[in-house]
PDB file of C-alpha atoms in Angstrom:
ATOM      1  CA  MET R   1       6.613  24.789 -54.580  1.00 56.00           C
ATOM      2  CA  ILE R   2       9.553  22.603 -53.263  1.00 61.00           C
ATOM      3  CA  SER R   3      10.847  24.124 -50.411  1.00 72.00           C
ATOM      4  CA  ALA R   4       7.228  24.833 -48.763  1.00 71.00           C
ATOM      5  CA  TYR R   5       7.060  21.364 -49.703  1.00 70.00           C
ATOM      6  CA  ARG R   6       9.817  20.827 -47.167  1.00 75.00           C
ATOM      7  CA  LYS R   7       8.866  23.447 -44.281  1.00 76.00           C
ATOM      8  CA  VAL R   8       5.836  21.108 -44.033  1.00 74.00           C
ATOM      9  CA  ARG R   9       7.349  18.192 -44.210  1.00 77.00           C
ATOM     10  CA  HIS R  10       9.273  19.154 -41.260  1.00 74.00           C
ATOM     11  CA  GLN R  11       6.576  20.225 -39.391  1.00 80.00           C
ATOM     12  CA  ILE R  12       4.831  17.164 -39.412  1.00 82.00           C
ATOM     13  CA  ARG R  13       8.439  15.437 -38.325  1.00 80.00           C
ATOM     14  CA  PHE R  14       8.989  18.072 -35.252  1.00 76.00           C
ATOM     15  CA  MET R  15       4.901  17.364 -34.515  1.00 78.00           C
ATOM     16  CA  LEU R  16       5.214  13.683 -34.320  1.00 73.00           C
ATOM     17  CA  LEU R  17       8.224  13.466 -32.436  1.00 74.00           C
ATOM     18  CA  LEU R  18       6.599  16.134 -30.040  1.00 69.00           C
ATOM     19  CA  CYS R  19       3.754  13.561 -29.657  1.00 69.00           C
ATOM     20  CA  GLY R  20       5.565  10.674 -29.184  1.00 70.00           C
ATOM     21  CA  ALA R  21       7.704  11.931 -26.395  1.00 69.00           C
ATOM     22  CA  LEU R  22       4.216  13.712 -24.489  1.00 68.00           C
ATOM     23  CA  PHE R  23       2.632  10.053 -24.771  1.00 67.00           C
ATOM     24  CA  ALA R  24       5.671   8.194 -22.945  1.00 67.00           C
ATOM     25  CA  ALA R  25       6.138  10.970 -20.067  1.00 63.00           C
ATOM     26  CA  GLY R  26       2.203  10.245 -19.569  1.00 63.00           C
ATOM     27  CA  ALA R  27       2.313   6.558 -19.963  1.00 62.00           C
ATOM     28  CA  TYR R  28       5.395   6.644 -17.272  1.00 58.00           C
ATOM     29  CA  LEU R  29       3.825   9.143 -14.947  1.00 58.00           C
ATOM     30  CA  GLN R  30       0.623   6.859 -15.268  1.00 56.00           C
ATOM     31  CA  THR R  31       2.590   3.649 -13.986  1.00 48.00           C
ATOM     32  CA  PRO R  32       1.497   3.065 -10.582  1.00 48.00           C
ATOM     33  CA  ARG R  33       3.383   3.778  -8.107  1.00 45.00           C
ATOM     34  CA  ALA R  34       4.678   0.373  -6.484  1.00 42.00           C
ATOM     35  CA  VAL R  35       6.234   0.001 -10.549  1.00 41.00           C
ATOM     36  CA  HIS R  36       8.888   3.025  -8.983  1.00 41.00           C
ATOM     37  CA  THR R  37       9.546   1.878  -5.806  1.00 44.00           C
ATOM     38  CA  PRO R  38      10.998  -1.342  -4.032  1.00 46.00           C
ATOM     39  CA  THR R  39       9.263  -3.950  -3.223  1.00 47.00           C
ATOM     40  CA  ASP R  40      10.729  -5.535  -0.834  1.00 49.00           C
ATOM     41  CA  PHE R  41      11.055  -3.355   2.719  1.00 50.00           C
ATOM     42  CA  SER R  42      12.995  -4.224   5.915  1.00 52.00           C
ATOM     43  CA  VAL R  43      12.386  -2.420   9.139  1.00 51.00           C
ATOM     44  CA  ARG R  44      13.604  -3.220  12.321  1.00 50.00           C
ATOM     45  CA  ALA R  45      10.927  -2.409  15.501  1.00 47.00           C
ATOM     46  CA  SER R  46      13.667  -1.565  17.909  1.00 44.00           C
ATOM     47  CA  SER R  47      13.883   1.521  18.857  1.00 41.00           C
ATOM     48  CA  PHE R  48      17.833   1.017  19.312  1.00 44.00           C
ATOM     49  CA  VAL R  49      17.767   1.564  15.341  1.00 44.00           C
ATOM     50  CA  PRO R  50      17.277   5.559  14.373  1.00 44.00           C
ATOM     51  CA  ALA R  51      17.811   5.412  11.149  1.00 49.00           C
ATOM     52  CA  ALA R  52      14.445   2.927  10.218  1.00 57.00           C
ATOM     53  CA  PRO R  53      10.944   4.263  10.005  1.00 68.00           C
ATOM     54  CA  ALA R  54       9.140   3.641  12.688  1.00 84.00           C
ATOM     55  CA  ILE R  55       5.696   1.872  12.519  1.00 88.00           C
ATOM     56  CA  SER R  56       2.517   3.130  13.514  1.00 89.00           C
ATOM     57  CA  VAL R  57      -0.568   0.838  13.735  1.00 91.00           C
ATOM     58  CA  TYR R  58      -3.751   2.668  12.685  1.00 89.00           C
ATOM     59  CA  ASP R  59      -6.176  -0.779  12.926  1.00 89.00           C
ATOM     60  CA  GLY R  60      -5.660  -4.415  12.648  1.00 89.00           C
ATOM     61  CA  ASP R  61      -5.370  -4.512   9.370  1.00 91.00           C
ATOM     62  CA  THR R  62      -4.148  -0.769   8.101  1.00 91.00           C
ATOM     63  CA  ILE R  63       0.165   0.415   9.154  1.00 93.00           C
ATOM     64  CA  ARG R  64       1.531   3.295   8.569  1.00 93.00           C
ATOM     65  CA  ILE R  65       5.410   3.781   8.082  1.00 91.00           C
ATOM     66  CA  GLY R  66       5.915   7.846   7.708  1.00 89.00           C
ATOM     67  CA  LYS R  67       3.091   9.378   5.063  1.00 90.00           C
ATOM     68  CA  GLU R  68       2.892   5.647   3.319  1.00 91.00           C
ATOM     69  CA  ARG R  69      -0.618   3.349   4.037  1.00 93.00           C
ATOM     70  CA  ILE R  70      -0.252   0.169   3.911  1.00 93.00           C
ATOM     71  CA  ARG R  71      -3.285  -2.108   4.063  1.00 93.00           C
ATOM     72  CA  LEU R  72      -2.363  -5.503   5.094  1.00 93.00           C
ATOM     73  CA  VAL R  73      -3.374  -8.373   2.907  1.00 93.00           C
ATOM     74  CA  GLY R  74      -4.744 -11.639   3.585  1.00 92.00           C
ATOM     75  CA  PHE R  75      -6.702 -11.110   6.553  1.00 93.00           C
ATOM     76  CA  ASP R  76      -9.473  -8.953   7.828  1.00 92.00           C
ATOM     77  CA  THR R  77     -10.400  -6.762  11.365  1.00 93.00           C
ATOM     78  CA  PRO R  78     -12.998  -5.006  12.718  1.00 92.00           C
ATOM     79  CA  GLU R  79     -13.354  -1.408  12.068  1.00 89.00           C
ATOM     80  CA  LEU R  80     -12.660   1.491  14.309  1.00 88.00           C
ATOM     81  CA  GLY R  81     -14.295   4.358  15.140  1.00 84.00           C
ATOM     82  CA  ASP R  82     -17.182   5.856  13.193  1.00 84.00           C
ATOM     83  CA  ARG R  83     -17.020   3.031  10.747  1.00 84.00           C
ATOM     84  CA  ALA R  84     -17.762   0.695  13.390  1.00 82.00           C
ATOM     85  CA  ARG R  85     -20.968  -0.832  13.249  1.00 86.00           C
ATOM     86  CA  CYS R  86     -22.176  -1.377  16.759  1.00 90.00           C
ATOM     87  CA  ALA R  87     -19.821  -0.520  20.522  1.00 88.00           C
ATOM     88  CA  ARG R  88     -18.509  -3.890  20.194  1.00 91.00           C
ATOM     89  CA  GLU R  89     -16.960  -4.152  16.816  1.00 89.00           C
ATOM     90  CA  ALA R  90     -15.070  -0.935  17.633  1.00 90.00           C
ATOM     91  CA  GLN R  91     -14.082  -2.182  21.302  1.00 92.00           C
ATOM     92  CA  ASP R  92     -12.907  -5.383  18.885  1.00 92.00           C
ATOM     93  CA  ALA R  93     -10.870  -3.465  16.884  1.00 92.00           C
ATOM     94  CA  ALA R  94      -9.052  -1.270  19.782  1.00 93.00           C
ATOM     95  CA  HIS R  95      -8.122  -4.803  20.555  1.00 94.00           C
ATOM     96  CA  ALA R  96      -6.700  -5.974  16.734  1.00 93.00           C
ATOM     97  CA  ARG R  97      -4.682  -2.906  17.164  1.00 94.00           C
ATOM     98  CA  ASP R  98      -2.910  -2.755  20.398  1.00 94.00           C
ATOM     99  CA  PHE R  99      -2.459  -6.845  19.907  1.00 94.00           C
ATOM    100  CA  LEU R 100      -1.032  -5.626  16.529  1.00 93.00           C
ATOM    101  CA  SER R 101       0.937  -2.606  17.588  1.00 92.00           C
ATOM    102  CA  THR R 102       2.391  -4.906  20.527  1.00 93.00           C
ATOM    103  CA  ALA R 103       3.977  -8.155  18.329  1.00 93.00           C
ATOM    104  CA  ILE R 104       5.817  -5.115  16.197  1.00 92.00           C
ATOM    105  CA  ASN R 105       6.916  -3.448  18.881  1.00 91.00           C
ATOM    106  CA  ARG R 106       8.465  -6.916  20.315  1.00 91.00           C
ATOM    107  CA  GLY R 107      10.229  -8.051  17.136  1.00 90.00           C
ATOM    108  CA  GLN R 108      13.257  -8.718  16.142  1.00 90.00           C
ATOM    109  CA  ASP R 109      12.751  -8.618  12.661  1.00 91.00           C
ATOM    110  CA  VAL R 110       9.579  -6.513  10.971  1.00 91.00           C
ATOM    111  CA  ARG R 111       9.361  -6.584   6.894  1.00 91.00           C
ATOM    112  CA  ILE R 112       6.908  -5.730   4.328  1.00 92.00           C
ATOM    113  CA  GLU R 113       6.625  -7.122   1.181  1.00 93.00           C
ATOM    114  CA  ARG R 114       3.831  -4.340  -1.068  1.00 93.00           C
ATOM    115  CA  ASP R 115       2.374  -5.837  -3.666  1.00 90.00           C
ATOM    116  CA  GLY R 116       0.257  -2.738  -5.592  1.00 90.00           C
ATOM    117  CA  LEU R 117      -2.144  -0.147  -4.830  1.00 91.00           C
ATOM    118  CA  ASP R 118      -6.104  -1.171  -3.500  1.00 89.00           C
ATOM    119  CA  ARG R 119      -8.517   1.530  -4.790  1.00 88.00           C
ATOM    120  CA  TYR R 120      -7.894   3.852  -1.858  1.00 87.00           C
ATOM    121  CA  GLY R 121      -4.827   4.372  -2.730  1.00 90.00           C
ATOM    122  CA  ARG R 122      -2.628   2.618   0.353  1.00 90.00           C
ATOM    123  CA  THR R 123      -0.085   0.552  -1.120  1.00 93.00           C
ATOM    124  CA  LEU R 124      -0.994  -3.867  -0.001  1.00 94.00           C
ATOM    125  CA  GLY R 125       1.598  -5.512   1.317  1.00 93.00           C
ATOM    126  CA  ARG R 126       2.215  -8.788   3.864  1.00 94.00           C
ATOM    127  CA  LEU R 127       4.186  -7.964   7.400  1.00 94.00           C
ATOM    128  CA  TYR R 128       6.628 -10.603   8.890  1.00 95.00           C
ATOM    129  CA  ILE R 129       7.125 -10.467  11.690  1.00 93.00           C
ATOM    130  CA  ASP R 130      10.238 -12.322  13.203  1.00 93.00           C
ATOM    131  CA  GLY R 131       9.380 -14.722  10.298  1.00 92.00           C
ATOM    132  CA  ALA R 132       5.858 -14.963  11.079  1.00 94.00           C
ATOM    133  CA  ASP R 133       3.079 -13.651   8.842  1.00 94.00           C
ATOM    134  CA  ALA R 134       1.071 -11.253  10.835  1.00 93.00           C
ATOM    135  CA  SER R 135      -2.483 -12.480   8.869  1.00 93.00           C
ATOM    136  CA  ALA R 136      -2.036 -15.501  10.799  1.00 94.00           C
ATOM    137  CA  LEU R 137      -0.779 -14.203  14.262  1.00 94.00           C
ATOM    138  CA  MET R 138      -3.961 -12.339  14.145  1.00 94.00           C
ATOM    139  CA  ILE R 139      -6.281 -14.973  13.025  1.00 94.00           C
ATOM    140  CA  ASP R 140      -4.897 -17.331  15.533  1.00 94.00           C
ATOM    141  CA  ALA R 141      -5.043 -14.873  18.378  1.00 94.00           C
ATOM    142  CA  GLY R 142      -9.013 -14.376  17.204  1.00 93.00           C
ATOM    143  CA  HIS R 143      -8.404 -10.539  16.102  1.00 92.00           C
ATOM    144  CA  GLY R 144      -9.172 -10.951  12.571  1.00 91.00           C
ATOM    145  CA  ARG R 145     -10.268 -13.270  10.054  1.00 92.00           C
ATOM    146  CA  SER R 146      -8.973 -14.402   7.004  1.00 90.00           C
ATOM    147  CA  TYR R 147      -9.976 -11.968   4.035  1.00 86.00           C
ATOM    148  CA  SER R 148      -8.828 -12.361  -0.143  1.00 81.00           C
ATOM    149  CA  GLY R 149     -11.565  -9.648  -1.083  1.00 77.00           C
ATOM    150  CA  GLY R 150     -14.320  -9.159  -2.226  1.00 77.00           C
ATOM    151  CA  TYR R 151     -17.883  -9.535   0.360  1.00 79.00           C
ATOM    152  CA  ARG R 152     -17.151  -9.004   4.006  1.00 80.00           C
ATOM    153  CA  ALA R 153     -19.281 -10.513   7.098  1.00 82.00           C
ATOM    154  CA  GLY R 154     -20.274  -7.719   9.702  1.00 83.00           C
ATOM    155  CA  TRP R 155     -18.319  -8.186  12.561  1.00 82.00           C
ATOM    156  CA  CYS R 156     -21.569  -7.289  15.161  1.00 86.00           C
TER     157      CYS R 156
END
């Protein structure tokens, strides 16, 4: 009788340890990616730095570094392509994209400060070009407007 009791007790302990390990592993894997990656990343836009990953501009407020999509915070720009609601918005979006791309390529010191993920899985971050916040550059140039989430007015 005592040996059967010990066997059951050992099985219960084993199951509790196994459940705890699985719970801990699941909690770690569900932690947002931003926690596991550095929050500050510096990239030189100069083509003379071969080790630096290239920054490509998707639209006026979204860039890519390799496979990582980064939604720039603090401003909003018109939508490109099928997401544009009128021809003028698509044209303004292309101008915003080209302006940001030129600013990045001319910059000597391009930095990104990451800050979590948005609902589409993109990294949220601030882009600094030679110490200036890209949101201020885009707004001052007339290619974007201040935005901090919530309702967005149309561009048409």
